[in-house]
Amino acid sequence: MVAGLEDITEGELKIDGEVVNDKAPKDRDIAMVFQNYALYPHMTVYDNMAFGLKLRKYKKDDIDKRVREAAQILGLTEFLQRKPADLSGGQRQRVAMGRAIVRDAKVFLMDEPLSNLDAKLRVSMRAEIAKIHRRIGSTTIYVTHDQTEAMTLADRIVIMSSTKNPDGSGTIGRVEQIGTPQELYNRPANKFVAGFIGSPAMNFFEATVQGDSLVCDNGFKITLPEGQRKLLELKGYKGKKLSSVSVQKISQITHLFVKLTQEQL
């Protein structure tokens, strides 16, 4: 919908303050990087990276400068005269990335742009993407299943889960929490987010409220902070079993998450 490939059913989409709901994709000034490259097979690497600039009538010298700078950043200088068929999967992915970053687009859309790179190159490319973002300053929407990428690159993260469509027709994405990496890590909104963020993941277990403690089925006790103890008493959970409790140790700080019947502490 942001790219204009699907219609927006309701609401407004604004880019740089301008409503673009009815604008064609080519007129939205968006640069995109897809997991499956989407390169022109009959063009060289150089021409693939320069194509968008030529369409926008950039000067020849400016095009050459931008392409060669991007190629140097991405380690593609020696491949500029090759065609996509002569490249590995990781090299093609870098060409797709290069084709986007040569532009000064208003919005960058990146869908798993590092998924086909090896581990070492993925780490260096994360750093390069961060540098490019700081240099260009454009809004970037970055889709990834890799939480390391999300936590290291993002200013704000939208965590989504897959759920059944109410009308029974397939699945839809549901937003579980929006926040900065630090907010998601320190204050997860629910059990899904708490179990999703962090490696290794949090442990969850059942416990009963007894006095100022939570007592697990195996007898293990956790002393409750005063605020949580009073809140549980006020809500009538003293002596009752909670559906789940999780503990996460972060250096000298222990985070305790208690799930009531329909609520979170």
PDB file of C-alpha atoms in Angstrom, residues 35-39 44-46 71 74-80 82-99 113-118 121-122:
ATOM      1  CA  GLN A  35      14.362 -10.232  -1.200  1.00  0.00           C
ATOM      2  CA  ASN A  36      14.160 -11.625  -4.753  1.00  0.00           C
ATOM      3  CA  TYR A  37      16.364  -8.910  -6.282  1.00  0.00           C
ATOM      4  CA  ALA A  38      14.041  -7.751  -9.156  1.00  0.00           C
ATOM      5  CA  LEU A  39      17.040  -6.935 -11.372  1.00  0.00           C
ATOM      6  CA  THR A  44      25.009  -4.822 -16.446  1.00  0.00           C
ATOM      7  CA  VAL A  45      25.348  -4.149 -12.734  1.00  0.00           C
ATOM      8  CA  TYR A  46      26.262  -0.541 -13.546  1.00  0.00           C
ATOM      9  CA  ALA A  71      29.441   0.133  -5.581  1.00  0.00           C
ATOM     10  CA  LEU A  74      28.715  -2.520  -1.234  1.00  0.00           C
ATOM     11  CA  GLY A  75      31.887  -4.159  -2.534  1.00  0.00           C
ATOM     12  CA  LEU A  76      30.634  -4.282  -6.128  1.00  0.00           C
ATOM     13  CA  THR A  77      33.241  -2.191  -7.958  1.00  0.00           C
ATOM     14  CA  GLU A  78      34.806  -5.170  -9.749  1.00  0.00           C
ATOM     15  CA  PHE A  79      31.384  -6.451 -10.864  1.00  0.00           C
ATOM     16  CA  LEU A  80      30.013  -3.274 -12.472  1.00  0.00           C
ATOM     17  CA  ARG A  82      28.893  -8.048 -15.262  1.00  0.00           C
ATOM     18  CA  LYS A  83      25.282  -9.109 -15.687  1.00  0.00           C
ATOM     19  CA  PRO A  84      23.100 -10.550 -12.893  1.00  0.00           C
ATOM     20  CA  ALA A  85      23.410 -14.100 -14.267  1.00  0.00           C
ATOM     21  CA  ASP A  86      27.163 -13.965 -13.559  1.00  0.00           C
ATOM     22  CA  LEU A  87      26.682 -13.064  -9.887  1.00  0.00           C
ATOM     23  CA  SER A  88      25.993 -15.063  -6.751  1.00  0.00           C
ATOM     24  CA  GLY A  89      22.770 -14.635  -4.793  1.00  0.00           C
ATOM     25  CA  GLY A  90      24.448 -12.400  -2.229  1.00  0.00           C
ATOM     26  CA  GLN A  91      26.010 -10.229  -4.934  1.00  0.00           C
ATOM     27  CA  ARG A  92      22.642  -9.793  -6.653  1.00  0.00           C
ATOM     28  CA  GLN A  93      21.132  -8.754  -3.333  1.00  0.00           C
ATOM     29  CA  ARG A  94      23.823  -6.093  -2.994  1.00  0.00           C
ATOM     30  CA  VAL A  95      23.084  -4.815  -6.502  1.00  0.00           C
ATOM     31  CA  ALA A  96      19.403  -4.459  -5.558  1.00  0.00           C
ATOM     32  CA  MET A  97      20.478  -2.560  -2.453  1.00  0.00           C
ATOM     33  CA  GLY A  98      22.789  -0.366  -4.521  1.00  0.00           C
ATOM     34  CA  ARG A  99      20.049   0.484  -6.999  1.00  0.00           C
ATOM     35  CA  PRO A 113      17.275  -7.011   2.111  1.00  0.00           C
ATOM     36  CA  LEU A 114      20.022  -9.002   3.861  1.00  0.00           C
ATOM     37  CA  SER A 115      18.376 -12.421   3.887  1.00  0.00           C
ATOM     38  CA  ASN A 116      20.541 -13.937   1.141  1.00  0.00           C
ATOM     39  CA  LEU A 117      23.881 -12.694   2.461  1.00  0.00           C
ATOM     40  CA  ASP A 118      26.318 -14.766   4.491  1.00  0.00           C
ATOM     41  CA  LEU A 121      28.586  -9.816   5.145  1.00  0.00           C
ATOM     42  CA  ARG A 122      25.226  -9.379   6.871  1.00  0.00           C
TER      43      ARG A 122
END
